[in-house]
Coordinates of C-alpha atoms in Angstrom, one line a residue:
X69 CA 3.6 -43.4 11.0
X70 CA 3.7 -39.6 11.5
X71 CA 3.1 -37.8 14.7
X72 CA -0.4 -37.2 15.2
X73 CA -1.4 -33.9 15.4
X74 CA -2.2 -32.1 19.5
X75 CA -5.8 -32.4 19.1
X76 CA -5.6 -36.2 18.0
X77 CA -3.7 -36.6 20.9
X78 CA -6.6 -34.7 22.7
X79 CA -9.3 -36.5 21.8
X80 CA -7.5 -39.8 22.8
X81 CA -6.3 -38.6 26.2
X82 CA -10.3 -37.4 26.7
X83 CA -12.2 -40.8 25.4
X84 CA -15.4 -39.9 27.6
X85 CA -15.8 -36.7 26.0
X86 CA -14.9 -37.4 22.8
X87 CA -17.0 -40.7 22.7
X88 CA -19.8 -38.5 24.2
X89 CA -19.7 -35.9 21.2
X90 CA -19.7 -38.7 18.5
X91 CA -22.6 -40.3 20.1
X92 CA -24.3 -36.5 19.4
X93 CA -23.6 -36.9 15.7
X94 CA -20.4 -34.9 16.0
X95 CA -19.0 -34.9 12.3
X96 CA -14.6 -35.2 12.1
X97 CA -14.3 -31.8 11.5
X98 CA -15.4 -30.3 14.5
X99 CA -14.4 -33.0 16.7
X100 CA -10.9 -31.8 15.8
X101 CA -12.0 -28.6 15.4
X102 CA -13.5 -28.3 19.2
X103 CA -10.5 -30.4 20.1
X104 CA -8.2 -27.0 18.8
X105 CA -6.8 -27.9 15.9
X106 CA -6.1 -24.7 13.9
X107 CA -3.8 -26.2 10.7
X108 CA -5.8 -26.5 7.4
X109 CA -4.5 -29.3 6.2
X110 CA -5.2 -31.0 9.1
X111 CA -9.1 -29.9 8.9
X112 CA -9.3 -31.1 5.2
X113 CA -8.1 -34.4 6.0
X114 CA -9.5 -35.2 9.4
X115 CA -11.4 -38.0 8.5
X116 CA -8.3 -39.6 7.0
X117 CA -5.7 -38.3 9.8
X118 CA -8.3 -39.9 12.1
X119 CA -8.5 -43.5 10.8
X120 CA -4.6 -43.1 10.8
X121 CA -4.0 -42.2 14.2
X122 CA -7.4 -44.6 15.9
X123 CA -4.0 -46.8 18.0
X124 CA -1.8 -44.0 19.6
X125 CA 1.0 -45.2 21.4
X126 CA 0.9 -43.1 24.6
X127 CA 3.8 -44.8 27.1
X128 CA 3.5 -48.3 27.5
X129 CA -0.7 -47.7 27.1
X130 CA -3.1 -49.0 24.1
X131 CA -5.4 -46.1 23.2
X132 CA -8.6 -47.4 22.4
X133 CA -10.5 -46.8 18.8
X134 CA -11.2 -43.2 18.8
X135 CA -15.0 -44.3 17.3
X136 CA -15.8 -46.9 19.1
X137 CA -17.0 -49.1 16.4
X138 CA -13.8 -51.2 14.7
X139 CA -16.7 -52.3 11.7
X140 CA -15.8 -49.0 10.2
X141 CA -12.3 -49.2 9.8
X142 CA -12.2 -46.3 12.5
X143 CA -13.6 -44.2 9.8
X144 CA -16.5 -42.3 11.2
X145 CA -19.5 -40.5 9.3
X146 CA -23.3 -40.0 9.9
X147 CA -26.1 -40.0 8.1
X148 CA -27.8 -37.0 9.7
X149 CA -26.7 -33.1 9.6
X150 CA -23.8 -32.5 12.3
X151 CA -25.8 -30.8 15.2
X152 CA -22.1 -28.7 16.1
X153 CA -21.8 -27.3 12.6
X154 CA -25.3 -27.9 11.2
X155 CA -23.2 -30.0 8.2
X156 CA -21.1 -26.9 7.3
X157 CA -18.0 -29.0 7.4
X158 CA -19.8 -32.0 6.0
X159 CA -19.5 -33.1 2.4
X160 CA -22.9 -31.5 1.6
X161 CA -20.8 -27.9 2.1
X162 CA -16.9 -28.9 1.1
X163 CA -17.4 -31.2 -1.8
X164 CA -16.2 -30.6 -4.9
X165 CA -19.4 -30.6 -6.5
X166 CA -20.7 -28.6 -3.9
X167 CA -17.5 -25.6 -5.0
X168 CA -18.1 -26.5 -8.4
X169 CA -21.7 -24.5 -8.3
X170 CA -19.6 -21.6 -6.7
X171 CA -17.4 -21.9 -9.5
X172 CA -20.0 -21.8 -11.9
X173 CA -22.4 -19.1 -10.4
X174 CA -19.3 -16.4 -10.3
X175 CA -18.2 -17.4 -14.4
X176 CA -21.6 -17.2 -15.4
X177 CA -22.6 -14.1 -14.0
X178 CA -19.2 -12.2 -16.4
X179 CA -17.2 -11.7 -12.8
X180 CA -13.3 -12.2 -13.1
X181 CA -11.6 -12.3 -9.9
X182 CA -7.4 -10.4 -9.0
X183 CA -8.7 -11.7 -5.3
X184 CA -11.7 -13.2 -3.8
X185 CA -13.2 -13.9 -0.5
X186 CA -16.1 -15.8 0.8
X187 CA -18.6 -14.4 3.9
X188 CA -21.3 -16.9 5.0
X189 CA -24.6 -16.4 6.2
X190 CA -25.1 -19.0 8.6
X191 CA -28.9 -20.1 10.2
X192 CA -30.1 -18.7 13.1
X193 CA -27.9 -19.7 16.6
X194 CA -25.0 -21.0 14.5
X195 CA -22.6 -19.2 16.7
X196 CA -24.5 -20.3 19.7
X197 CA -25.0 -23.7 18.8
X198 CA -21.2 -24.4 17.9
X199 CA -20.4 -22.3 21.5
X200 CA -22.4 -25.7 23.5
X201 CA -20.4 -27.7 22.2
X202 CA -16.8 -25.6 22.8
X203 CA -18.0 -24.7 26.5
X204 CA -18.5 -28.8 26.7
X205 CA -15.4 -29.6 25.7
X206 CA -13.6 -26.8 28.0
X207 CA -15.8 -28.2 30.8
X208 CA -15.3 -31.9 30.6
X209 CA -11.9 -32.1 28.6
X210 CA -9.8 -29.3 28.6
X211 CA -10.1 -25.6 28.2
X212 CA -9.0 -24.9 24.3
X213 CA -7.7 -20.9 23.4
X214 CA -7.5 -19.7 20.1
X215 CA -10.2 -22.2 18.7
X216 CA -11.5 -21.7 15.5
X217 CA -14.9 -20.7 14.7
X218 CA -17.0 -22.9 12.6
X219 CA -17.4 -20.1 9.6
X220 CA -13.3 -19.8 10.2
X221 CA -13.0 -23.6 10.0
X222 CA -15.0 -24.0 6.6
X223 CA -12.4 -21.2 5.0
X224 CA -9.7 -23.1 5.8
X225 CA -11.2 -26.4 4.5
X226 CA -12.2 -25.0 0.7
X227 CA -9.9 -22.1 0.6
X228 CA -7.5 -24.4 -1.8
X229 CA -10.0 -25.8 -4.0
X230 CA -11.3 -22.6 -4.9
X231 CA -8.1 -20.9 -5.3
X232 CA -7.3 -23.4 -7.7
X233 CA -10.7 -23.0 -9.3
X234 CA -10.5 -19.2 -10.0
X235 CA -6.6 -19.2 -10.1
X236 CA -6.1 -16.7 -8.0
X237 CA -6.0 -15.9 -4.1
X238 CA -8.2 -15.6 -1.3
X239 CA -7.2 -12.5 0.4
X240 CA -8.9 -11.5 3.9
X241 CA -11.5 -9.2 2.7
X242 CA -10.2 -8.0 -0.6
X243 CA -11.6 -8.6 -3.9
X244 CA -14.9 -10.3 -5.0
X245 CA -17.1 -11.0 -2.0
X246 CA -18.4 -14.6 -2.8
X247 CA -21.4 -14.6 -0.1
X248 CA -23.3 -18.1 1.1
X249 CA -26.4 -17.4 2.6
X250 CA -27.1 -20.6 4.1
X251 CA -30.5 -22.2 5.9
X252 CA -31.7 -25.1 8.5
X253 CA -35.7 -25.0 8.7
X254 CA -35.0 -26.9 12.7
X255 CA -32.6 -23.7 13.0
X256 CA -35.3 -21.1 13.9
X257 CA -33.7 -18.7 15.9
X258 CA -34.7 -20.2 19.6
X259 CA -31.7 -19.4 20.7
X260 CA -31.5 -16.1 19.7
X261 CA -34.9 -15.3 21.4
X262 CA -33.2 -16.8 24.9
X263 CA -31.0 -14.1 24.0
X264 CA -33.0 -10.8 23.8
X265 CA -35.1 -12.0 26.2
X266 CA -32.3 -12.2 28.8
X267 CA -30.2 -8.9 27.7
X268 CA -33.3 -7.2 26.3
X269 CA -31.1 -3.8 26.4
X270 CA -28.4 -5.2 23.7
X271 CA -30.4 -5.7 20.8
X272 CA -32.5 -2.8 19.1
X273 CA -36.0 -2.4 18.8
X274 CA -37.9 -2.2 15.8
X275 CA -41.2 -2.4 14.6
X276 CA -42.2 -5.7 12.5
X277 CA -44.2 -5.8 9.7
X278 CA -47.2 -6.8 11.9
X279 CA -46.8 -3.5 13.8
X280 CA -45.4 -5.2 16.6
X281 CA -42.1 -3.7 18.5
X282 CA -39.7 -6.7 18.2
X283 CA -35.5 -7.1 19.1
X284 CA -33.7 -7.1 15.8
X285 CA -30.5 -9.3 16.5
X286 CA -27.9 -8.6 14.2
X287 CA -24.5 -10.5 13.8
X288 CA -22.5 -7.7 15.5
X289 CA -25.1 -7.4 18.4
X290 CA -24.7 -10.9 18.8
X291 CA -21.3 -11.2 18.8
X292 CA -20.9 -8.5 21.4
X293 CA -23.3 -9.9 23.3
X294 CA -21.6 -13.9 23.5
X295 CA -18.0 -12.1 23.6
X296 CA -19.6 -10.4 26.9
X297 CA -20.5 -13.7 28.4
X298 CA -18.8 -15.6 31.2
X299 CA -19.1 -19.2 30.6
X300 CA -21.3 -19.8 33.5
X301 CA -23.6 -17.6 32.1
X302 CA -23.6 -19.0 28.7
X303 CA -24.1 -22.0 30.2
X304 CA -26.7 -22.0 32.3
X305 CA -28.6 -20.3 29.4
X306 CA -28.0 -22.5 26.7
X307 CA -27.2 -26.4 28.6
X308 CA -25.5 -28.9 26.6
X309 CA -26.9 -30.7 24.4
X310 CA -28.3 -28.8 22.2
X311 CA -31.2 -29.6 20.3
X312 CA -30.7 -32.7 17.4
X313 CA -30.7 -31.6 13.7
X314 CA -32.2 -34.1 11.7
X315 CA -32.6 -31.7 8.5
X316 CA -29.8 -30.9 6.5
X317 CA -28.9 -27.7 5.8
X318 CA -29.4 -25.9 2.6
X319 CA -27.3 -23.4 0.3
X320 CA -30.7 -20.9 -0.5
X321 CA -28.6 -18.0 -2.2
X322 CA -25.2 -17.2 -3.7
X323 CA -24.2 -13.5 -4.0
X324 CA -21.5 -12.1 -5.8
X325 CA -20.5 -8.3 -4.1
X326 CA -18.2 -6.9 -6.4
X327 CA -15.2 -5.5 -5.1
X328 CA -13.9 -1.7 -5.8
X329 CA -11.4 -2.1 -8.6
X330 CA -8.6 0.9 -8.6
X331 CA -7.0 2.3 -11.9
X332 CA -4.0 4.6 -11.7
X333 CA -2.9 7.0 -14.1
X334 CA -1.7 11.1 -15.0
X335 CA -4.0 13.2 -17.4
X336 CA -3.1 16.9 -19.4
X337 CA -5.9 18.9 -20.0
X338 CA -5.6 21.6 -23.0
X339 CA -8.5 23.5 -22.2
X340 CA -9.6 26.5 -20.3
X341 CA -13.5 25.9 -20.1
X342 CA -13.0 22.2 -18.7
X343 CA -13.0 21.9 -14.8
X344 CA -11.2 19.5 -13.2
X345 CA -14.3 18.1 -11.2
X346 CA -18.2 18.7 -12.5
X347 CA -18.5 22.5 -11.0
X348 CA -22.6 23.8 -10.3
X349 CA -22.8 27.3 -9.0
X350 CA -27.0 27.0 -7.6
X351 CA -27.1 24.5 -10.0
X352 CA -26.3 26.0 -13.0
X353 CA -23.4 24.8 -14.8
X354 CA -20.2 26.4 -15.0
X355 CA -17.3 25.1 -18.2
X356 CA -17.8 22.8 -20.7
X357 CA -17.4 19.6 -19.3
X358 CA -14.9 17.7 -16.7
X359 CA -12.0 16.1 -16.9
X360 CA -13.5 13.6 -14.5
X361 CA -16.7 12.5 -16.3
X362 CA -14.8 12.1 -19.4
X363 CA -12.5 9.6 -17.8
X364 CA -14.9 7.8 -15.5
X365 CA -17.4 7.2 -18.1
X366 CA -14.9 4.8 -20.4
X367 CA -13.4 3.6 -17.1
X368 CA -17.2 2.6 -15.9
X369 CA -18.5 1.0 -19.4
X370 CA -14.6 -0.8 -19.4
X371 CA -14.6 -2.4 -16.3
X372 CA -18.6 -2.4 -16.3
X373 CA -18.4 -0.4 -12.8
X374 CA -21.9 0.2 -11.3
X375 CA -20.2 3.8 -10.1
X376 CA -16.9 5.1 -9.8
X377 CA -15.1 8.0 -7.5
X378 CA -12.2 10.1 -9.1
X379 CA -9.1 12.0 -7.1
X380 CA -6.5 13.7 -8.1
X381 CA -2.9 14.9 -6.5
X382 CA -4.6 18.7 -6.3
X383 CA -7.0 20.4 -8.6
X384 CA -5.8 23.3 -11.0
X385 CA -8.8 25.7 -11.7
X386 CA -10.6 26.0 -14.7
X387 CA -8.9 28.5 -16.7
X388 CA -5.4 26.8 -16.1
X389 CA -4.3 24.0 -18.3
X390 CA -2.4 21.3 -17.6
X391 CA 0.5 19.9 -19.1
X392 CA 3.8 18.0 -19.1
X393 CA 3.5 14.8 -17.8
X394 CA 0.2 15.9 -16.5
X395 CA -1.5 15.2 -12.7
X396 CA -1.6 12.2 -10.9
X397 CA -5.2 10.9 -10.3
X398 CA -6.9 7.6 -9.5
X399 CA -10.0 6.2 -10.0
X400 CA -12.3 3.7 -7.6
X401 CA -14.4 1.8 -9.7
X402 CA -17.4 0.6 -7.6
X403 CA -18.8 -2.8 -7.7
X404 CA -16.6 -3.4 -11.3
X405 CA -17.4 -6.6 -12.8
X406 CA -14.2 -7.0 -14.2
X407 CA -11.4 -7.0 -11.7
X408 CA -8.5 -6.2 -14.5
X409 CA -7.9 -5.5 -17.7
X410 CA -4.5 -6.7 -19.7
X411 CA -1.9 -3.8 -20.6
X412 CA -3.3 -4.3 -24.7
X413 CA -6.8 -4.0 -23.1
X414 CA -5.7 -0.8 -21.0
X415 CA -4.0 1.1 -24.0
X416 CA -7.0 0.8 -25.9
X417 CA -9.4 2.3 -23.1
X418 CA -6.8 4.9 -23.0
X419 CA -6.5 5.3 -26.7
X420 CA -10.4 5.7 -26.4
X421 CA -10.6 8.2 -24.4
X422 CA -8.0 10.7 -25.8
X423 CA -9.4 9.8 -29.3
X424 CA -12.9 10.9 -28.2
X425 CA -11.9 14.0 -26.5
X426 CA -9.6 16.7 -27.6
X427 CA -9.4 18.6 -24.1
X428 CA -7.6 16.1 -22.2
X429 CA -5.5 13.3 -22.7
X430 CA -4.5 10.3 -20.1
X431 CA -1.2 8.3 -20.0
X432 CA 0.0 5.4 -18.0
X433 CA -3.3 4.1 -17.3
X434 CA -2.9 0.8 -14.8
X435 CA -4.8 -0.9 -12.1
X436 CA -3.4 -0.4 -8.5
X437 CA -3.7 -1.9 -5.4
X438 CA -6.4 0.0 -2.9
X439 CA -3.4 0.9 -0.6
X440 CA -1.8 2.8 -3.1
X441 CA -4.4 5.3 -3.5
X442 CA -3.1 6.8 0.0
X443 CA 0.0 8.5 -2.2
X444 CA -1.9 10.9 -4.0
X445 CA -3.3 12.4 -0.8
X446 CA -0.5 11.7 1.6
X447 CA 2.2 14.5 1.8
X448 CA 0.2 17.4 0.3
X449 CA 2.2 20.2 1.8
X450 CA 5.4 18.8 0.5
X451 CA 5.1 17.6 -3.0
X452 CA 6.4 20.7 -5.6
X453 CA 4.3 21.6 -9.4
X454 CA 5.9 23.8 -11.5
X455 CA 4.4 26.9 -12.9
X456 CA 4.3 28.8 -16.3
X457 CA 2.5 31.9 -16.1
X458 CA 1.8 34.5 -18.6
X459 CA 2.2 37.7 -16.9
X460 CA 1.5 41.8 -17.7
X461 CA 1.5 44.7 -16.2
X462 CA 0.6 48.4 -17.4
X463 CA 4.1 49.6 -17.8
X464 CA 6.8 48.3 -20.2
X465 CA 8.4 45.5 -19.1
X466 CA 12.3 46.8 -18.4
X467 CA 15.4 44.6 -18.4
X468 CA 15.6 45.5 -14.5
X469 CA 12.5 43.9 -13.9
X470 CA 13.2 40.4 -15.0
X471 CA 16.5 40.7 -13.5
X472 CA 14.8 41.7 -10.0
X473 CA 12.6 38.2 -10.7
X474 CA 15.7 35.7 -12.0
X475 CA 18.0 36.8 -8.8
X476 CA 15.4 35.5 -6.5
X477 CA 16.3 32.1 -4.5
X478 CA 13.7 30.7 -2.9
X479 CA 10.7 33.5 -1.4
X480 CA 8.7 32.6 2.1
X481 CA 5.4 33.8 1.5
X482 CA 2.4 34.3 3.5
X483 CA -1.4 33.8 2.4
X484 CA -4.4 34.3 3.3
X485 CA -7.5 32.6 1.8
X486 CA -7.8 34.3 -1.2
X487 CA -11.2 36.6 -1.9
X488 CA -12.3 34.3 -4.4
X489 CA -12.8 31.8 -2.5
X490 CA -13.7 32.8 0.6
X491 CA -17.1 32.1 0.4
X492 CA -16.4 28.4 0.5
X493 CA -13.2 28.2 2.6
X494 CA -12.3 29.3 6.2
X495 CA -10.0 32.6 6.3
X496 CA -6.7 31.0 7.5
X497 CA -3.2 32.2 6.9
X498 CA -0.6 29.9 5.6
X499 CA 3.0 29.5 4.8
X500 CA 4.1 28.7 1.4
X501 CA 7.9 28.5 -0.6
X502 CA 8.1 29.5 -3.7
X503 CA 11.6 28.8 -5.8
X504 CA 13.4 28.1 -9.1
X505 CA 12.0 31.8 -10.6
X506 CA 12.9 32.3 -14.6
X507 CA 11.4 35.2 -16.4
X508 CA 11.3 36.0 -19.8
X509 CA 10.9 38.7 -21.7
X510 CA 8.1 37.8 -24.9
X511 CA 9.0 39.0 -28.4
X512 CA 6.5 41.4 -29.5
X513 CA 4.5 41.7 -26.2
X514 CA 6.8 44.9 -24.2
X515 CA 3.9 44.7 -21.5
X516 CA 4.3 40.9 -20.7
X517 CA 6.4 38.2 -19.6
X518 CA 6.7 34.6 -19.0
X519 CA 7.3 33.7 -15.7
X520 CA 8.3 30.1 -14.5
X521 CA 8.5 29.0 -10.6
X522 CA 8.8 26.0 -8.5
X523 CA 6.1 26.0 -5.8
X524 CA 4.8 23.9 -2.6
X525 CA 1.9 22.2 -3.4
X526 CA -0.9 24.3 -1.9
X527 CA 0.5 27.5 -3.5
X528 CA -2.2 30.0 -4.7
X529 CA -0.2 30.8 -7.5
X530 CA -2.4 33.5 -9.0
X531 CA -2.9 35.2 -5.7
X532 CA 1.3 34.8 -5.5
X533 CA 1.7 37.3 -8.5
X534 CA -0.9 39.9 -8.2
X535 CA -1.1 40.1 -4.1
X536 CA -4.6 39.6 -3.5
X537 CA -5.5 43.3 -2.0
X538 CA -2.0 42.1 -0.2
X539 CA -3.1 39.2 1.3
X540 CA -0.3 37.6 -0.4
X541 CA 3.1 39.1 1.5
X542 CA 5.2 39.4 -0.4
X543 CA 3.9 39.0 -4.4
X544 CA 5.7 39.6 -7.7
X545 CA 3.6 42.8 -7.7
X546 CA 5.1 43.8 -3.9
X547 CA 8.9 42.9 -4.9
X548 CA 8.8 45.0 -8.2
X549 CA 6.5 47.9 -6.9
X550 CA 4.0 47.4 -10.0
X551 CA 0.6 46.0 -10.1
X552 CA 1.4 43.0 -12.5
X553 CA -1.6 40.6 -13.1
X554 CA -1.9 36.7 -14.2
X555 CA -3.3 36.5 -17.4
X556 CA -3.1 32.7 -18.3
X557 CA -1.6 30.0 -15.9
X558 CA -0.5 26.8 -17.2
X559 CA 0.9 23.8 -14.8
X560 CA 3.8 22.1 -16.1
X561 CA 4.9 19.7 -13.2
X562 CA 3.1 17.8 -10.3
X563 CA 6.3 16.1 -9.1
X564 CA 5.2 12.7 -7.8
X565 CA 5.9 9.4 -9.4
X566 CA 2.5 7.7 -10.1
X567 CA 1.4 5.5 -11.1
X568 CA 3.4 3.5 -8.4
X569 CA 6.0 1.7 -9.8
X570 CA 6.8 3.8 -13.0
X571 CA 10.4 5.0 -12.3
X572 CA 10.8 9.2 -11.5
X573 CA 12.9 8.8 -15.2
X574 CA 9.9 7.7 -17.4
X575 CA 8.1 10.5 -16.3
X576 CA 10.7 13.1 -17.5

């Protein structure tokens, strides 16, 4: 025979107590439970670990039958609801019928799951309830730390089945929420009222629907409230034993809460009348369309999203196009129905949308991980883009000008906001490098040239050429002593490998 586990040993080496709680109604679970077991395997199986272990060899000493009642084979199990967990480690709660109708309810309502989670919505008192009977135990027995609560308990009891059932993991609180809203009609909230009547000042008023001002007690009030408590306290308020159930509980509703499901990818845009981001000016619209509603809009109706929430690695503005490998952006897609879509099944929403609109295209669409979304935003200041910018000035363009441009290294610049935007950004002066300068003359055009440049992201580019008034110090128009202006901007480079795990080569 295998060791028995601590809180077997526990229960044996406090017969009074534990004889005292099974009198209650006390179901296996939370006799072990109370008694501080914590392994899950151990929870599932109690009834079975406890007919094995009913004679424990302690020293030269006979430890009596754990139930007290040798007809049962020192299996244990009543009839009525267990008054500790109001039968939420019973068989009525943890049976594989009882998962099955989870099962069931999340397939037939179209949700496929990367990652899942369950929340439960327990009666009235449930946390109090289960408290009489810890404080009991820690008074009579021994005191138990890092018990698990009853809610914590019934995870660790189904968490297997249902993983198997879905094939996939239960992670913390990621993924479909799977809520149980569970009822007892002998649960009524008694305890509670002890509550707000006692700490009045912990619990908010509201007005009921009868016009009466009434304490709403919510789980995180409560919570705070019974962390708060000393056990004297607690106890003298709520005195063991509680109340009997006699009625079972009842599952009354299951809720699936989608989770937010995150798609990864880089997008060129070929137009100069689409913005980046819907643009209003006192609500008027400004550009044709967005690059963002054109890709959120097949990302919603593909992963039947009830909403969705685009971001980008920067924003280039309206009149600038974007190109190469094109700019990092991600999508959230709220309360998605489906959690992922196969590679086949991604290319063709990607296919899609570039087929349906000729301004922008999208590559490397994938679904990501919520924690990845943190690298587009993270490191602004030091990611690089490359420029291409189409540049004249009144005079011909002389040989000694481009040379003046290619001999540059890398320029420290100053800028202020620029006028344009002032109106919706704070006047602030910043420090920006600009590098990698290549100009070019352009056949057939003696008043323009093509100028290339590295820049820190953050760069007002335009601003960077033309000076601003000269609140960009210095400018291309400061170093060559001519007023030179932008007339077409095109990005070429947002240097950042996304999506994560595409190698900095494929992007080249």
């Amino acid at each position: 025979m295998t060791d028995p586990p601590k809180a077997i040993l526990r229960l044996a080496s406090h017969k009074d107590t534990t004889k005292r709680l099974q009198s209650l109604g006390v179901c296996h679970r939370c006799l072990i439970r109370i008694a501080g077991e914590t392994n899950p395997t151990v929870l599932r199986n109690a009834s079975s670990i406890m007919a094995l272990h009913m004679t424990i060899l302690s020293g030269d000493k006979k430890v009596d039958n754990l139930d007290g009642d040798p007809g049962k084979n020192g299996v244990y199990d009543v009839a009525d609801v267990c008054p500790c967990c109001f039968g939420l480690l019973q068989e009525s709660f943890t049976s594989l019928a009882f998962l099955t109708r989870i099962q069931h309810h999340v397939q037939q309502n179209g949700y496929t799951l990367r990652t899942f989670w369950c929340s439960l919505t327990a009666p009235n008192g449930a946390d109090i309830r289960s408290r009489i009977f810890d404080e009991y135990w820690d008074e009579s027995a021994e005191k138990i730390s890092g018990r698990l609560a009853v809610k914590d308990a019934w995870k660790a009891v189904v968490t297997p089945v249902l993983t198997g059932f879905f094939g996939t993991r239960w992670v913390g609180h990621e993924g479909l929420e799977i809520n149980l809203a569970v009822e007892n009609a002998q649960m009524d909230g008694k305890e509670c009222e002890a509550l707000t009547a006692k700490y009045p000042q912990s619990f908010q008023e509201k007005r009921g629907p009868d016009g009466k001002m009434k304490r709403i007690v919510t789980r995180h009030s409560l919570e705070k409230v019974l962390a708060s408590m000393r056990s004297y306290d607690f106890n003298l308020l709520f005195p063991f034993p509680p109340r009997p159930l006699t009625v079972p509980s009842t599952l009354v509703q299951i809720t699936c809460i989608p989770c937010s499901v995150f798609v990864a990818g880089r997008y060129l845009k070929y137009s100069r009348t689409v913005s980046q981001t819907p643009w209003f000016i006192e609500e008027e619209r400004k550009g044709d369309a967005s690059v963002e509603e054109m890709i959120c809009a097949r990302l919603e109706a593909a992963f039947q999203a009830e909403s969705s929430r685009f971001m980008a690695s920067g924003r280039e503005d309206i009149d600038v196009l974007m190109l190469g490998e094109g700019r990092p952006f991600g999508v959230e897609l709220i309360g998605a129905k489906y959690a992922g879509l196969t590679e086949l099944e991604m290319a063709k929403v990607e296919v899609q949308i570039n087929e349906s609109h000729k301004d922008i295209e999208v590559k490397y669409l994938s679904v990501v991980e919520r924690s990845d979304m943190t690298i587009i935003k993270t490191g602004e200041e030091d990611k690089t883009k490359t420029y291409s910018a189409l540049c004249s000035m009144r005079e011909l363009v002389t040989p000694e000008d481009l040379r003046q441009i290619n001999e540059l290294t890398t320029l420290q610049i100053k800028q202020k906001t620029p006028v344009r935007v002032l109106h919706r950004r704070a006047n602030a002066e910043r420090l920006r490098r600009v590098f990698d300068f290549s100009a070019e003359p352009i056949a057939g055009k003696p008043h323009h040239f093509r100028l290339t440049m590295k820049t820190q992201a953050g760069t007002y580019v335009k601003e960077f050429i033309h000076s601003d008034f000269g609140r960009t110090a210095p400018s291309v128009s400061a170093l060559l002593r001519k007023e030179v202006e932008c007339e077409e901007l095109d990005v070429l480079a947002v240097d950042l490998v996304w999506p994560p795990g595409r190698s900095a080569f494929s992007l080249n």
